[in-house]
Amino acid sequence: MKNGKPTAKKIATLAIFTALSLITFIIENQFPPLFFPGAKMGLANIFSFAALIMFSPLEAFAIVAIRTGLGAIFAGNLSAVLYSFSGGIISMAVSSLLMYTAYPKISVMAVSVCAAVAHNVTQVCVFVLMTNTLNMFFNLPYFVLLGILSGAVVGGVIMLIFKKVPKSVFEKAIIRK
């Protein structure tokens, strides 16, 4: 930031992350759900998590909000905004809290897993609140396991990206080798 204004490089990077996140969401949306209706791997979260690491929670939250809004429009499922947005915001809040308070005592992988589990638990809670279907809580252990799996995948990709991409790209990132 120069004089309180974001730089062109930062704006371009955030725009690319948002576009990649949206494209990943749209591609992932073309595949059948994993085990339960609506269950996805959440690969679009790679880019908002990268923005959190490189910049700040504000930029990461912006990517989540834009992706969920545009993703719902492009997928033709506006009711999904309720689930995706609430899960995304809660998971990004968990990621932000852990990255800025517990990292490096806990790993990026652990942060990603916690965030994914929080995302799935939030979505189940929103579903129960919206539909008054308390039986959905019986599926919560499966959604927690799916969150662990998807969080590990997203965390692994993030770790790989920050390990393989030249350091100069991530000058101000939280993660340090």
Short mmCIF file of C-alpha atoms in Angstrom, two decimals, residues 5-152:
data_model
loop_
_atom_site.label_atom_id
_atom_site.label_comp_id
_atom_site.label_asym_id
_atom_site.label_seq_id
_atom_site.Cartn_x
_atom_site.Cartn_y
_atom_site.Cartn_z
CA LYS A 5 -4.13 3.00 -1.31
CA PRO A 6 -3.59 -0.53 -2.59
CA THR A 7 -0.97 -0.93 -5.30
CA ALA A 8 -1.79 -2.03 -8.82
CA LYS A 9 0.14 -5.27 -8.21
CA LYS A 10 -1.98 -6.07 -5.16
CA ILE A 11 -5.24 -5.30 -6.95
CA ALA A 12 -4.17 -7.44 -9.92
CA THR A 13 -3.15 -10.31 -7.64
CA LEU A 14 -6.46 -10.18 -5.78
CA ALA A 15 -8.38 -10.06 -9.07
CA ILE A 16 -6.49 -13.11 -10.32
CA PHE A 17 -7.09 -14.97 -7.05
CA THR A 18 -10.80 -14.11 -7.21
CA ALA A 19 -11.06 -15.24 -10.84
CA LEU A 20 -9.17 -18.47 -10.14
CA SER A 21 -11.33 -19.11 -7.10
CA LEU A 22 -14.51 -18.58 -9.12
CA ILE A 23 -13.29 -20.75 -12.01
CA THR A 24 -12.32 -23.53 -9.59
CA PHE A 25 -15.72 -23.28 -7.91
CA ILE A 26 -17.54 -23.50 -11.25
CA ILE A 27 -15.47 -26.49 -12.40
CA GLU A 28 -15.91 -28.27 -9.07
CA ASN A 29 -19.65 -27.59 -9.23
CA GLN A 30 -19.83 -29.69 -12.44
CA PHE A 31 -18.90 -32.86 -10.55
CA PRO A 32 -21.32 -34.91 -8.45
CA PRO A 33 -21.31 -34.28 -4.70
CA LEU A 34 -18.97 -36.21 -2.42
CA PHE A 35 -21.06 -38.63 -0.34
CA PHE A 36 -23.82 -36.10 0.51
CA PRO A 37 -25.86 -33.57 -1.49
CA GLY A 38 -23.88 -30.35 -1.79
CA ALA A 39 -20.66 -31.83 -0.39
CA LYS A 40 -17.64 -30.60 -2.36
CA MET A 41 -13.90 -30.62 -1.79
CA GLY A 42 -13.77 -26.82 -1.53
CA LEU A 43 -10.76 -26.29 -3.78
CA ALA A 44 -11.82 -22.69 -4.43
CA ASN A 45 -10.75 -21.95 -0.85
CA ILE A 46 -7.12 -22.35 -1.90
CA PHE A 47 -7.13 -18.83 -3.31
CA SER A 48 -8.82 -17.07 -0.39
CA PHE A 49 -6.44 -18.86 2.00
CA ALA A 50 -3.49 -17.76 -0.15
CA ALA A 51 -4.80 -14.17 0.01
CA LEU A 52 -5.02 -14.43 3.79
CA ILE A 53 -1.40 -15.56 3.94
CA MET A 54 -0.11 -13.00 1.45
CA PHE A 55 -2.19 -9.99 2.47
CA SER A 56 -4.73 -9.86 5.30
CA PRO A 57 -8.12 -11.14 6.43
CA LEU A 58 -9.87 -8.24 4.68
CA GLU A 59 -8.66 -9.31 1.25
CA ALA A 60 -9.42 -12.97 1.98
CA PHE A 61 -12.95 -12.12 3.10
CA ALA A 62 -13.45 -10.06 -0.06
CA ILE A 63 -12.48 -13.02 -2.24
CA VAL A 64 -14.87 -15.29 -0.33
CA ALA A 65 -17.73 -12.81 -0.65
CA ILE A 66 -17.21 -12.14 -4.35
CA ARG A 67 -16.72 -15.81 -5.19
CA THR A 68 -19.81 -16.97 -3.32
CA GLY A 69 -21.97 -14.24 -4.80
CA LEU A 70 -20.82 -14.70 -8.38
CA GLY A 71 -20.62 -18.48 -7.98
CA ALA A 72 -24.27 -18.65 -6.95
CA ILE A 73 -25.28 -16.49 -9.91
CA PHE A 74 -23.23 -18.50 -12.42
CA ALA A 75 -24.36 -21.84 -10.95
CA GLY A 76 -27.96 -20.64 -10.98
CA ASN A 77 -28.44 -21.48 -7.33
CA LEU A 78 -29.00 -18.30 -5.35
CA SER A 79 -30.08 -20.20 -2.24
CA ALA A 80 -26.58 -21.69 -2.12
CA VAL A 81 -25.28 -18.22 -1.21
CA LEU A 82 -26.72 -18.74 2.24
CA TYR A 83 -24.70 -21.90 2.79
CA SER A 84 -21.53 -21.00 0.89
CA PHE A 85 -21.30 -17.46 2.22
CA SER A 86 -21.94 -18.37 5.86
CA GLY A 87 -19.56 -21.34 5.71
CA GLY A 88 -16.94 -19.30 3.86
CA ILE A 89 -17.07 -16.38 6.26
CA ILE A 90 -16.87 -18.60 9.35
CA SER A 91 -14.04 -20.69 7.90
CA MET A 92 -12.11 -17.57 6.92
CA ALA A 93 -12.65 -16.16 10.42
CA VAL A 94 -11.25 -19.39 11.89
CA SER A 95 -8.32 -19.30 9.44
CA SER A 96 -7.60 -15.66 10.26
CA LEU A 97 -7.76 -16.21 13.98
CA LEU A 98 -5.45 -19.24 13.85
CA MET A 99 -2.98 -17.76 11.36
CA TYR A 100 -2.59 -14.56 13.37
CA THR A 101 -2.59 -16.08 16.84
CA ALA A 102 -1.42 -19.72 16.70
CA TYR A 103 0.76 -19.95 13.59
CA PRO A 104 3.56 -21.20 13.51
CA LYS A 105 2.80 -23.22 16.66
CA ILE A 106 0.23 -25.01 14.54
CA SER A 107 0.80 -25.79 10.88
CA VAL A 108 -0.88 -24.37 7.79
CA MET A 109 -2.36 -27.85 7.33
CA ALA A 110 -3.93 -27.72 10.81
CA VAL A 111 -5.35 -24.25 10.12
CA SER A 112 -6.84 -25.47 6.85
CA VAL A 113 -8.39 -28.54 8.47
CA CYS A 114 -9.91 -26.48 11.30
CA ALA A 115 -11.31 -24.00 8.80
CA ALA A 116 -12.81 -26.73 6.60
CA VAL A 117 -14.45 -28.44 9.56
CA ALA A 118 -15.85 -25.07 10.72
CA HIS A 119 -17.16 -24.48 7.19
CA ASN A 120 -19.00 -27.80 7.12
CA VAL A 121 -20.39 -27.49 10.64
CA THR A 122 -21.63 -23.99 9.81
CA GLN A 123 -23.35 -25.20 6.65
CA VAL A 124 -25.07 -28.01 8.53
CA CYS A 125 -26.24 -25.57 11.20
CA VAL A 126 -27.56 -23.14 8.58
CA PHE A 127 -29.38 -26.00 6.84
CA VAL A 128 -30.98 -27.09 10.11
CA LEU A 129 -32.01 -23.51 10.91
CA MET A 130 -33.48 -22.96 7.44
CA THR A 131 -35.30 -26.29 7.13
CA ASN A 132 -35.91 -27.23 10.76
CA THR A 133 -34.51 -30.67 9.91
CA LEU A 134 -32.81 -31.67 13.13
CA ASN A 135 -32.02 -35.13 11.74
CA MET A 136 -29.28 -33.50 9.67
CA PHE A 137 -27.19 -33.30 12.85
CA PHE A 138 -26.85 -37.10 12.65
CA ASN A 139 -24.75 -36.54 9.49
CA LEU A 140 -22.45 -34.09 11.26
CA PRO A 141 -19.70 -36.67 11.97
CA TYR A 142 -19.50 -37.42 8.24
CA PHE A 143 -19.30 -33.73 7.39
CA VAL A 144 -16.53 -33.33 9.98
CA LEU A 145 -14.61 -36.21 8.36
CA LEU A 146 -15.15 -34.66 4.93
CA GLY A 147 -13.91 -31.35 6.35
CA ILE A 148 -10.76 -33.03 7.61
CA LEU A 149 -10.17 -34.56 4.17
CA SER A 150 -10.87 -31.39 2.22
CA GLY A 151 -8.92 -29.23 4.68
CA ALA A 152 -5.93 -31.53 4.31
#
